[in-house]
Amino acid sequence: MAYSEKVIDHYQHPKNVGTLDKSKTNVGTGLVGAPECGDVMRLQIEVDEVSGIIQDAKFKTFGCGSAIASSSLATEWLKGKTVDQALTIDNMDIVEELNLPPVKIHCSVLAEDAIKAAINDYRSKNGMPVLETEEKHH
Amino acid sequence: MNAHQTIYLDNNATTPMDPRVLETMLPYFVEKFGNAASRSHPYGWVAEEAVDYAREQVASLINADPKEIIFTSGATEADNLALKGVFEMYATKGNHIITCTTEHKAVLDSCKHIEKIGGQVTYLEVQPDGLIDLQELENAITDKTILIAIMYGNNEIGVVQPIRDISKIARKHGVLLFTDGTQAVGKIPVDVMADGIDLMAFSAHKMYGPKGVGALYVRRKNPRVKVTAQMDGGGHERGMRSGTLNVPGIVGFGKACELCKNEMEAEAKRLSTMRDRLEKGLLVLEEAYVNGNREHRLPHTANVSFKYVEGEGLMMGFNKNIALSSGSACTSASLEPSYVLKALGLGDDLAHSSLRFGLGRFTTEEEIDFTIQSVKDTVTKLREMSPLWEMFKEGIDLDKIEWSHH
């Protein structure tokens, strides 16, 4: 199976690999997937408390090239968005941007789940109710 | 992409053809095109003579009689013919077959088919090193057992089963022994007499011969073994496999066997030295493990797990430069990790993190060194972006985390 140029580029030059301090109240962490399924994503956001804008985002991913690219792309998209704007990122936007084939759509779903999990972690740390996330078909 | 610039380490999937094999085959396409079954003219005689000679070359590699070689389209067909053919032929004697969980799909799926038509199959578990337990094998034999089907060398991990011990057990109980010798024949000495094998499948394209041709060895003496044909027609191959013989393919198969016979000893030594060099180079990495028994195995196969990196992602780091396959079948859309590695008791996470290296006749030391470096660099890079590696380094027990299964 050939990978798209964009997947290869993210794989070779992943954006925002790293770890934020998860003990900080303005940092939200989402850890999704499972080792035995072959994908685990950890996505973190750091929110500016005054403006509500995501000022930094980092990821670490165990998985195939498409999973790495999906999470790398997600961090790029998150930066500069408000938390509410971030919630509108849809997995199909990732599929489209990276030209993911059908067998790799689950990578984009995982990235969307990671975004939502990170936001929910941020919300619960800051006394906001956790959002019900729509169950995507995995 | 120019495939010739890509190092080929997937020789367990298929081998490149040896140019000497191709040279032997060429006259049999245009000039000597006859049907080996045409008895009435020189075209047929020439083809028949070529097939007879090839049959001797093939038989000689495994110490068989040429009459015991049934040419097929490959090992998958030979596996099917052996299992289904024995099941049908020996129906009055019994309906029970014993095999193991790490067999090739051609064997496992033939067994599944046999179960659907009234057969009983015991699938022996393997030990963590990939070998079967001989006592368990013997215990599984009943008065209905007609066949033991245990492979010679495994395609994914290279583990070589104790075929001589298995055949002793089979003989003792009057049960036939079939072995899938696809990965072993031509790579290590396989002797159907000394090993006590009754039926054996093998293939040309795993030993530098052409694709589309293989053979089933069927013992003729002590005991005389018969299989019911699964392909009806002109009664070729002593009635066991009808169909016009693939003369150029068979000629190439013969030559490939002759070359293996002459060069096997030196080649096995060269390959196992390189394989050991590869493993030594890779095991410098932390949390890297060789899968399968390291003593009883084929000289050209290495299967290594790199914990906390995923196999498909790993291969992407060098798949333009190195052709190999992941222990995980992720690439095939099924997203299931290798059933062979799982049968060894590896967790799904380790089974997802494995690479299979299949060395071959044309592998060089420079290629091995390049591979070691590429794999090491990629594993290191991917671990830096692996959340699991970070947790491992922080001393977190990954088994205690509640993962969101999807």
Coordinates of C-alpha atoms in Angstrom, one line a residue:
Chain A
M1 CA 0.0 0.0 0.0
A2 CA 1.4 3.4 -1.0
Y3 CA 1.1 6.2 1.5
S4 CA 0.1 9.7 0.4
E5 CA 2.7 12.4 0.2
K6 CA 1.2 14.2 3.2
V7 CA 1.3 11.1 5.4
I8 CA 4.9 10.5 4.5
D9 CA 5.8 14.1 5.2
H10 CA 4.1 14.0 8.7
Y11 CA 5.8 10.7 9.4
Q12 CA 9.2 11.9 8.4
H13 CA 8.8 15.4 10.0
P14 CA 6.2 15.0 12.7
K15 CA 5.0 18.3 14.1
N16 CA 4.8 18.9 17.9
V17 CA 6.1 15.6 19.2
G18 CA 6.5 15.8 23.0
T19 CA 5.1 16.0 26.4
L20 CA 3.4 18.8 28.3
D21 CA 3.2 19.0 32.1
K22 CA 0.0 17.1 32.8
S23 CA -0.1 18.3 36.4
K24 CA -0.8 21.9 35.2
T25 CA -4.5 22.8 35.4
N26 CA -4.5 24.4 32.0
V27 CA -3.1 21.3 30.3
G28 CA -5.6 18.6 29.1
T29 CA -4.3 15.1 28.2
G30 CA -6.1 12.5 26.1
L31 CA -4.8 9.0 25.9
V32 CA -6.8 6.7 23.5
G33 CA -6.4 3.4 21.8
A34 CA -4.7 0.2 23.1
P35 CA -1.4 -1.5 22.6
E36 CA -3.0 -4.7 21.5
C37 CA -4.9 -2.9 18.8
G38 CA -1.7 -1.5 17.4
D39 CA -2.5 2.2 18.1
V40 CA -2.1 4.4 21.1
M41 CA -2.3 8.2 20.9
R42 CA -1.6 10.7 23.6
L43 CA -2.6 14.2 22.7
Q44 CA -2.1 17.2 25.0
I45 CA -3.3 20.8 24.8
E46 CA -2.2 23.8 26.8
V47 CA -4.9 26.4 27.1
D48 CA -4.3 30.1 27.7
E49 CA -6.5 30.8 30.7
V50 CA -7.4 34.3 29.7
S51 CA -8.3 33.9 26.0
G52 CA -9.3 30.2 26.1
I53 CA -7.1 29.7 23.1
I54 CA -5.0 26.5 22.7
Q55 CA -1.5 27.9 22.8
D56 CA 0.4 24.6 22.5
A57 CA -0.4 21.0 21.6
K58 CA 1.8 18.0 21.7
F59 CA 1.4 14.3 20.8
K60 CA 3.1 11.0 21.1
T61 CA 1.7 8.1 19.1
F62 CA 2.4 4.3 19.0
G63 CA 1.0 3.1 15.6
C64 CA 1.3 3.0 11.9
G65 CA 2.3 6.0 9.7
S66 CA -1.3 7.1 9.2
A67 CA -1.8 7.2 13.0
I68 CA 1.3 9.2 13.5
A69 CA 0.3 11.6 10.7
S70 CA -3.3 12.0 12.0
S71 CA -2.1 13.0 15.4
S72 CA 0.7 15.2 14.1
L73 CA -1.9 17.0 11.9
A74 CA -4.3 17.3 14.8
T75 CA -1.8 19.1 16.9
E76 CA -1.2 21.6 14.1
W77 CA -4.9 22.2 13.7
L78 CA -5.4 22.6 17.5
K79 CA -2.9 25.4 18.0
G80 CA -4.5 28.8 17.8
K81 CA -8.1 27.5 18.1
T82 CA -10.3 28.1 21.1
V83 CA -11.3 24.9 23.0
D84 CA -14.8 25.2 21.5
Q85 CA -13.5 25.6 18.0
A86 CA -11.3 22.5 18.6
L87 CA -14.4 20.4 19.3
T88 CA -15.5 20.9 15.7
I89 CA -12.6 19.1 14.2
D90 CA -14.1 16.0 12.5
N91 CA -12.2 12.9 11.7
M92 CA -13.3 13.1 8.1
D93 CA -11.4 16.4 7.8
I94 CA -8.3 14.5 8.7
V95 CA -9.1 11.7 6.2
E96 CA -9.5 14.3 3.5
E97 CA -6.4 16.3 4.3
L98 CA -4.2 13.2 4.5
N99 CA -5.9 11.2 1.7
L100 CA -6.3 8.2 4.1
P101 CA -7.5 5.0 2.5
P102 CA -10.5 3.2 4.0
V103 CA -8.5 0.8 6.1
K104 CA -6.8 3.8 7.8
I105 CA -10.0 5.7 8.7
H106 CA -9.8 4.4 12.2
C107 CA -6.6 6.4 12.7
S108 CA -8.5 9.6 12.1
V109 CA -11.2 8.5 14.4
L110 CA -8.6 7.8 17.1
A111 CA -7.2 11.3 16.5
E112 CA -10.6 12.9 16.9
D113 CA -11.2 10.8 20.1
A114 CA -7.8 12.0 21.4
I115 CA -8.8 15.6 20.8
K116 CA -12.1 15.2 22.7
A117 CA -10.4 13.3 25.5
A118 CA -7.8 16.0 25.9
I119 CA -10.5 18.7 26.0
N120 CA -12.6 16.8 28.5
D121 CA -9.6 16.3 30.7
Y122 CA -9.0 20.1 30.5
R123 CA -12.7 20.8 31.3
S124 CA -12.9 18.5 34.3
K125 CA -9.7 19.9 35.7
N126 CA -11.3 23.4 35.5
G127 CA -14.6 22.5 37.0
M128 CA -16.6 22.3 33.7
P129 CA -18.9 19.4 33.0
V130 CA -17.5 16.6 30.8
L131 CA -19.0 16.6 27.3
E132 CA -20.7 13.5 26.1
T133 CA -18.8 12.5 23.0
E134 CA -20.6 11.0 20.1
E135 CA -19.7 7.4 19.7
K136 CA -18.0 7.0 16.4
H137 CA -18.0 3.6 14.7
H138 CA -14.6 2.1 15.3
Chain B
M1 CA 10.5 3.6 -7.4
N2 CA 13.2 1.4 -8.7
A3 CA 12.8 -2.0 -7.0
H4 CA 16.4 -2.9 -7.7
Q5 CA 17.7 -0.3 -5.3
T6 CA 15.6 -1.8 -2.6
I7 CA 17.3 -4.4 -0.4
Y8 CA 15.3 -7.6 -0.5
L9 CA 14.8 -9.3 2.9
D10 CA 11.5 -11.0 2.2
N11 CA 12.8 -14.2 0.9
N12 CA 10.3 -16.3 2.9
A13 CA 7.6 -14.7 0.8
T14 CA 9.4 -15.5 -2.4
T15 CA 12.9 -15.7 -3.7
P16 CA 14.3 -14.1 -6.8
M17 CA 14.9 -16.6 -9.6
D18 CA 18.5 -17.7 -10.0
P19 CA 19.7 -16.6 -13.5
R20 CA 21.0 -20.1 -14.0
V21 CA 17.5 -21.4 -13.5
L22 CA 16.0 -19.0 -16.0
E23 CA 18.7 -20.1 -18.6
T24 CA 17.7 -23.7 -18.2
M25 CA 14.0 -22.9 -18.7
L26 CA 14.2 -20.6 -21.7
P27 CA 14.3 -23.3 -24.5
Y28 CA 11.1 -24.8 -23.2
F29 CA 8.8 -21.9 -24.0
V30 CA 9.2 -21.4 -27.8
E31 CA 11.5 -24.0 -29.2
K32 CA 10.8 -27.1 -27.1
F33 CA 7.2 -26.3 -26.3
G34 CA 5.7 -29.8 -26.5
N35 CA 3.2 -31.4 -24.2
A36 CA 5.0 -34.0 -22.0
A37 CA 2.0 -36.3 -22.4
S38 CA 2.2 -36.4 -26.2
R39 CA 3.7 -39.8 -26.8
S40 CA 3.4 -39.8 -30.6
H41 CA 6.0 -37.3 -31.7
P42 CA 9.4 -35.8 -30.9
Y43 CA 7.9 -32.6 -29.4
G44 CA 6.3 -34.6 -26.7
W45 CA 9.3 -36.9 -26.3
V46 CA 11.6 -33.9 -25.7
A47 CA 9.3 -32.4 -23.2
E48 CA 8.8 -35.7 -21.4
E49 CA 12.6 -36.2 -21.3
A50 CA 13.0 -32.8 -19.7
V51 CA 10.3 -33.5 -17.1
D52 CA 11.9 -36.9 -16.3
Y53 CA 15.3 -35.3 -15.8
A54 CA 13.8 -32.5 -13.6
R55 CA 11.9 -35.2 -11.6
E56 CA 15.2 -36.8 -10.8
Q57 CA 16.8 -33.5 -9.8
V58 CA 13.8 -32.8 -7.5
A59 CA 13.8 -36.3 -6.0
S60 CA 17.5 -36.3 -5.5
L61 CA 17.4 -33.1 -3.3
I62 CA 15.1 -34.9 -0.8
N63 CA 16.5 -38.4 -1.2
A64 CA 13.3 -39.7 -2.8
D65 CA 12.6 -41.9 -5.8
P66 CA 11.6 -39.8 -8.9
K67 CA 8.3 -41.8 -9.1
E68 CA 7.4 -40.4 -5.7
I69 CA 7.3 -36.8 -7.0
I70 CA 3.9 -35.4 -8.0
F71 CA 4.2 -32.0 -9.7
T72 CA 1.6 -29.4 -8.7
S73 CA 1.1 -25.7 -9.2
G74 CA 2.8 -24.9 -5.9
A75 CA 2.9 -25.8 -2.2
T76 CA -0.6 -24.6 -1.5
E77 CA -2.0 -27.1 -4.0
A78 CA 0.3 -29.8 -2.6
D79 CA -0.9 -29.0 0.9
N80 CA -4.5 -29.3 -0.2
L81 CA -3.9 -32.5 -2.1
A82 CA -2.0 -34.2 0.8
L83 CA -4.6 -33.3 3.4
K84 CA -7.8 -33.7 1.5
G85 CA -6.4 -36.6 -0.6
V86 CA -5.4 -38.6 2.5
F87 CA -8.7 -37.8 4.2
E88 CA -10.6 -39.2 1.3
M89 CA -8.3 -42.2 0.6
Y90 CA -8.1 -43.4 4.1
A91 CA -11.8 -42.7 5.1
T92 CA -12.4 -46.3 6.0
K93 CA -9.4 -46.3 8.4
G94 CA -10.4 -43.1 10.3
N95 CA -11.2 -39.4 10.1
H96 CA -8.8 -37.8 12.6
I97 CA -6.0 -35.5 11.7
I98 CA -3.5 -33.8 14.1
T99 CA -1.8 -30.6 13.1
C100 CA -0.6 -27.5 15.0
T101 CA -1.6 -23.8 15.4
T102 CA 1.4 -22.3 13.6
E103 CA 0.9 -24.1 10.3
H104 CA 0.5 -22.2 7.1
K105 CA -3.0 -21.1 6.1
A106 CA -3.0 -23.7 3.3
V107 CA -2.8 -26.4 5.9
L108 CA -5.1 -24.8 8.5
D109 CA -7.8 -23.9 6.0
S110 CA -7.6 -27.4 4.4
C111 CA -8.2 -28.8 7.9
K112 CA -11.1 -26.4 8.4
H113 CA -12.6 -27.7 5.1
I114 CA -12.1 -31.3 6.3
E115 CA -13.9 -30.5 9.5
K116 CA -16.8 -29.3 7.5
I117 CA -17.1 -32.6 5.7
G118 CA -17.0 -34.9 8.7
G119 CA -13.3 -34.9 9.7
Q120 CA -12.0 -34.3 13.2
V121 CA -8.9 -32.2 13.6
T122 CA -6.7 -31.6 16.7
Y123 CA -4.8 -28.3 16.6
L124 CA -1.8 -28.7 18.9
E125 CA -0.7 -25.6 20.7
V126 CA 3.0 -24.8 20.4
Q127 CA 5.4 -24.1 23.3
P128 CA 6.6 -20.5 23.8
D129 CA 9.6 -21.2 21.5
G130 CA 7.4 -22.5 18.7
L131 CA 8.1 -26.2 19.0
I132 CA 5.4 -28.7 19.5
D133 CA 5.3 -30.9 22.6
L134 CA 6.0 -34.5 21.4
Q135 CA 4.2 -36.0 24.4
E136 CA 1.1 -33.9 23.6
L137 CA 1.3 -35.1 20.0
E138 CA 1.4 -38.8 21.1
N139 CA -1.4 -38.3 23.6
A140 CA -3.6 -36.8 20.8
I141 CA -3.4 -39.9 18.7
T142 CA -6.6 -42.1 18.7
D143 CA -7.6 -45.2 16.8
K144 CA -9.3 -42.9 14.3
T145 CA -6.1 -40.9 13.6
I146 CA -5.0 -41.2 10.0
L147 CA -2.6 -38.3 9.6
I148 CA -0.2 -36.0 11.4
A149 CA 0.5 -32.8 9.6
I150 CA 3.3 -30.8 11.1
M151 CA 5.4 -28.3 9.1
Y152 CA 9.2 -28.7 8.7
G153 CA 10.2 -25.1 9.1
N154 CA 8.0 -22.2 10.0
N155 CA 7.6 -19.4 7.5
E156 CA 7.3 -16.6 10.1
I157 CA 9.7 -17.5 12.8
G158 CA 11.9 -20.2 11.1
V159 CA 11.5 -22.7 13.9
V160 CA 12.3 -26.3 12.7
Q161 CA 10.1 -29.0 14.2
P162 CA 11.7 -32.3 15.3
I163 CA 10.4 -34.2 12.3
R164 CA 12.4 -37.4 13.0
D165 CA 11.0 -37.7 16.5
I166 CA 7.5 -36.9 15.1
S167 CA 7.9 -39.6 12.4
K168 CA 8.9 -42.2 15.0
I169 CA 5.7 -41.5 16.9
A170 CA 3.7 -41.6 13.7
R171 CA 5.3 -45.0 12.7
K172 CA 4.7 -46.4 16.2
H173 CA 1.0 -45.8 15.9
G174 CA 0.6 -46.6 12.2
V175 CA -0.3 -43.0 11.3
L176 CA 1.0 -41.2 8.2
L177 CA 3.2 -38.1 8.5
F178 CA 2.7 -35.2 6.2
T179 CA 5.0 -32.2 6.4
D180 CA 4.9 -28.8 4.7
G181 CA 8.5 -28.5 3.7
T182 CA 8.1 -25.2 1.8
Q183 CA 10.5 -23.1 3.8
A184 CA 12.9 -26.0 4.7
V185 CA 13.6 -27.8 1.4
G186 CA 16.6 -26.4 -0.3
K187 CA 17.7 -24.5 2.8
I188 CA 18.5 -27.3 5.2
P189 CA 19.0 -31.1 4.5
V190 CA 15.7 -32.7 4.2
D191 CA 15.8 -36.5 3.7
V192 CA 12.5 -38.2 3.4
M193 CA 14.0 -41.6 4.1
A194 CA 16.0 -40.7 7.2
D195 CA 13.3 -38.3 8.4
G196 CA 10.5 -40.9 7.9
I197 CA 8.3 -38.5 6.0
D198 CA 5.3 -40.0 4.1
L199 CA 4.1 -36.9 2.3
M200 CA 5.7 -33.6 1.8
A201 CA 4.7 -30.3 0.0
F202 CA 7.3 -27.9 -1.3
S203 CA 7.6 -25.2 -3.9
A204 CA 10.1 -23.9 -6.5
H205 CA 9.8 -20.2 -5.9
K206 CA 11.0 -20.4 -2.3
M207 CA 14.3 -21.8 -3.6
Y208 CA 15.2 -19.5 -6.4
G209 CA 13.0 -21.3 -9.0
P210 CA 9.9 -20.1 -10.8
K211 CA 6.5 -19.4 -9.3
G212 CA 3.6 -21.6 -10.2
V213 CA 5.3 -24.9 -9.7
G214 CA 5.7 -27.2 -6.7
A215 CA 5.5 -30.8 -5.7
L216 CA 4.0 -33.3 -3.4
Y217 CA 6.3 -36.1 -2.3
V218 CA 4.2 -39.3 -1.9
R219 CA 6.0 -42.3 -0.4
R220 CA 5.8 -45.5 -2.5
K221 CA 7.3 -48.0 -0.2
N222 CA 7.0 -48.8 3.5
P223 CA 4.2 -47.8 3.5
R224 CA 2.9 -47.3 0.0
V225 CA 0.9 -44.1 0.4
K226 CA -2.0 -43.0 -1.9
V227 CA -4.0 -39.8 -2.1
T228 CA -7.3 -39.3 -3.8
A229 CA -6.9 -36.8 -6.7
Q230 CA -8.4 -33.4 -6.1
M231 CA -8.1 -32.5 -9.8
D232 CA -9.8 -34.8 -12.3
G233 CA -8.8 -35.1 -15.9
G234 CA -6.2 -36.9 -18.0
G235 CA -4.7 -38.9 -15.2
H236 CA -1.3 -37.2 -15.2
E237 CA 1.1 -37.7 -12.3
R238 CA 0.1 -41.3 -11.6
G239 CA -3.5 -40.3 -11.5
M240 CA -3.0 -38.1 -8.5
R241 CA -2.9 -34.7 -10.3
S242 CA -4.4 -34.3 -13.7
G243 CA -3.4 -31.3 -15.9
T244 CA -0.9 -30.7 -18.6
L245 CA 2.5 -30.4 -17.0
N246 CA 4.1 -27.0 -16.7
V247 CA 7.2 -28.1 -18.5
P248 CA 9.3 -24.9 -18.4
G249 CA 8.4 -24.5 -14.7
I250 CA 9.2 -28.0 -13.9
V251 CA 12.6 -27.8 -15.7
G252 CA 13.3 -24.7 -13.7
F253 CA 12.2 -26.4 -10.5
G254 CA 14.6 -29.2 -11.3
K255 CA 17.5 -26.9 -11.8
A256 CA 16.7 -24.9 -8.7
C257 CA 16.8 -28.2 -6.7
E258 CA 20.1 -29.2 -8.2
L259 CA 21.6 -25.8 -7.3
C260 CA 20.3 -26.1 -3.8
K261 CA 21.7 -29.6 -3.4
N262 CA 25.1 -28.5 -4.5
E263 CA 25.3 -25.2 -2.7
M264 CA 23.1 -25.7 0.4
E265 CA 25.8 -26.4 2.8
A266 CA 27.9 -23.4 2.0
E267 CA 24.8 -21.2 1.6
A268 CA 23.3 -22.2 5.0
K269 CA 26.6 -21.3 6.7
R270 CA 26.8 -18.0 5.0
L271 CA 23.2 -17.1 5.7
S272 CA 23.2 -18.1 9.3
T273 CA 26.4 -16.1 9.9
M274 CA 24.7 -13.0 8.4
R275 CA 21.4 -13.8 10.3
D276 CA 23.4 -13.9 13.5
R277 CA 25.1 -10.6 12.6
L278 CA 21.8 -9.0 12.0
E279 CA 20.3 -10.2 15.2
K280 CA 23.4 -9.2 17.2
G281 CA 23.2 -5.8 15.7
L282 CA 19.5 -5.4 16.4
L283 CA 19.6 -6.7 19.9
V284 CA 21.8 -3.9 20.9
L285 CA 18.5 -2.0 21.2
E286 CA 16.8 -2.2 24.5
E287 CA 13.6 -4.2 24.7
A288 CA 14.2 -6.1 21.5
Y289 CA 13.5 -9.9 21.4
V290 CA 14.1 -12.7 19.0
N291 CA 10.9 -14.8 18.5
G292 CA 11.1 -18.6 18.4
N293 CA 13.6 -21.2 19.3
R294 CA 17.1 -19.9 18.4
E295 CA 18.7 -23.3 18.1
H296 CA 16.2 -25.4 16.0
R297 CA 15.6 -23.0 13.2
L298 CA 16.2 -22.2 9.6
P299 CA 19.4 -20.4 8.7
H300 CA 17.9 -17.6 6.8
T301 CA 15.0 -16.4 9.0
A302 CA 14.9 -13.9 11.9
N303 CA 11.8 -12.6 13.6
V304 CA 12.4 -9.8 16.0
S305 CA 10.0 -7.8 18.2
F306 CA 10.8 -4.2 19.1
K307 CA 8.7 -3.4 22.1
Y308 CA 6.8 -0.1 22.2
V309 CA 7.0 0.5 18.4
E310 CA 4.4 -0.7 16.0
G311 CA 5.5 -2.9 13.1
E312 CA 3.8 -1.1 10.2
G313 CA 4.9 2.3 11.4
L314 CA 8.4 0.8 11.8
M315 CA 8.5 -0.5 8.3
M316 CA 7.4 2.8 6.9
G317 CA 10.8 4.2 8.1
F318 CA 12.7 2.2 5.6
N319 CA 10.4 0.5 3.2
K320 CA 11.7 2.4 0.2
N321 CA 15.1 1.0 0.9
I322 CA 14.4 -2.4 2.5
A323 CA 11.7 -4.9 1.6
L324 CA 10.6 -7.0 4.5
S325 CA 7.4 -7.9 6.2
S326 CA 5.9 -7.2 9.6
G327 CA 5.2 -10.1 11.9
S328 CA 1.9 -8.3 12.1
A329 CA -0.6 -8.7 9.2
C330 CA -1.6 -5.0 9.6
T331 CA -0.6 -4.4 6.0
S332 CA -3.3 -6.7 4.8
A333 CA -6.2 -4.6 6.0
S334 CA -7.2 -7.2 8.6
L335 CA -5.4 -5.3 11.4
E336 CA -4.9 -8.6 13.1
P337 CA -1.5 -9.4 14.5
S338 CA 0.3 -12.6 13.4
Y339 CA -1.5 -15.7 14.5
V340 CA 1.9 -17.5 14.6
L341 CA 3.4 -15.0 17.1
K342 CA 0.2 -15.1 19.1
A343 CA 0.4 -18.9 19.2
L344 CA 3.8 -18.5 20.9
G345 CA 2.0 -16.7 23.6
L346 CA 3.2 -13.2 22.7
G347 CA 0.8 -10.5 23.7
D348 CA -0.9 -8.6 20.9
D349 CA 1.3 -5.6 21.6
L350 CA 4.5 -7.6 21.0
A351 CA 3.0 -9.4 18.0
H352 CA 2.2 -5.9 16.6
S353 CA 5.8 -4.9 17.0
S354 CA 7.6 -7.5 15.0
L355 CA 9.6 -7.7 11.8
R356 CA 10.4 -10.8 9.8
F357 CA 13.8 -10.8 8.1
G358 CA 14.1 -13.4 5.3
L359 CA 17.7 -13.6 4.0
G360 CA 18.5 -15.2 0.7
R361 CA 21.1 -16.3 -1.8
F362 CA 21.8 -12.8 -3.0
T363 CA 21.8 -11.0 0.4
T364 CA 25.1 -9.3 1.1
E365 CA 26.9 -8.3 4.3
E366 CA 26.7 -4.7 3.3
E367 CA 22.9 -5.0 3.0
I368 CA 22.7 -6.5 6.5
D369 CA 24.8 -3.7 7.9
F370 CA 22.6 -1.1 6.2
T371 CA 19.5 -2.8 7.5
I372 CA 20.8 -2.9 11.1
Q373 CA 21.5 0.8 11.0
S374 CA 18.2 1.7 9.3
V375 CA 16.1 -0.4 11.7
K376 CA 18.0 0.9 14.8
D377 CA 17.6 4.5 13.7
T378 CA 13.9 4.1 13.0
V379 CA 13.1 2.2 16.2
T380 CA 14.9 5.0 18.2
K381 CA 13.1 7.7 16.4
L382 CA 9.7 6.1 16.8
R383 CA 10.3 5.3 20.5
E384 CA 10.9 9.0 21.0
M385 CA 7.4 9.6 19.8
S386 CA 5.8 6.6 21.4
P387 CA 3.7 7.2 24.5
L388 CA 4.3 3.6 25.6
W389 CA 8.0 4.0 25.5
E390 CA 7.7 7.1 27.7
M391 CA 5.5 5.3 30.2
F392 CA 7.9 2.3 30.2
K393 CA 10.8 4.6 30.9
E394 CA 8.8 6.2 33.7
G395 CA 8.3 2.8 35.2
I396 CA 4.6 2.6 34.6
D397 CA 3.2 -0.9 34.2
L398 CA 1.3 -0.8 30.9
D399 CA -0.7 -3.9 31.8
K400 CA -2.3 -2.0 34.7
I401 CA -3.7 0.8 32.4
E402 CA -7.3 0.6 31.4
W403 CA -7.0 1.1 27.6
S404 CA -10.0 2.3 25.6
H405 CA -10.4 -0.7 23.3
H406 CA -11.8 0.2 20.0

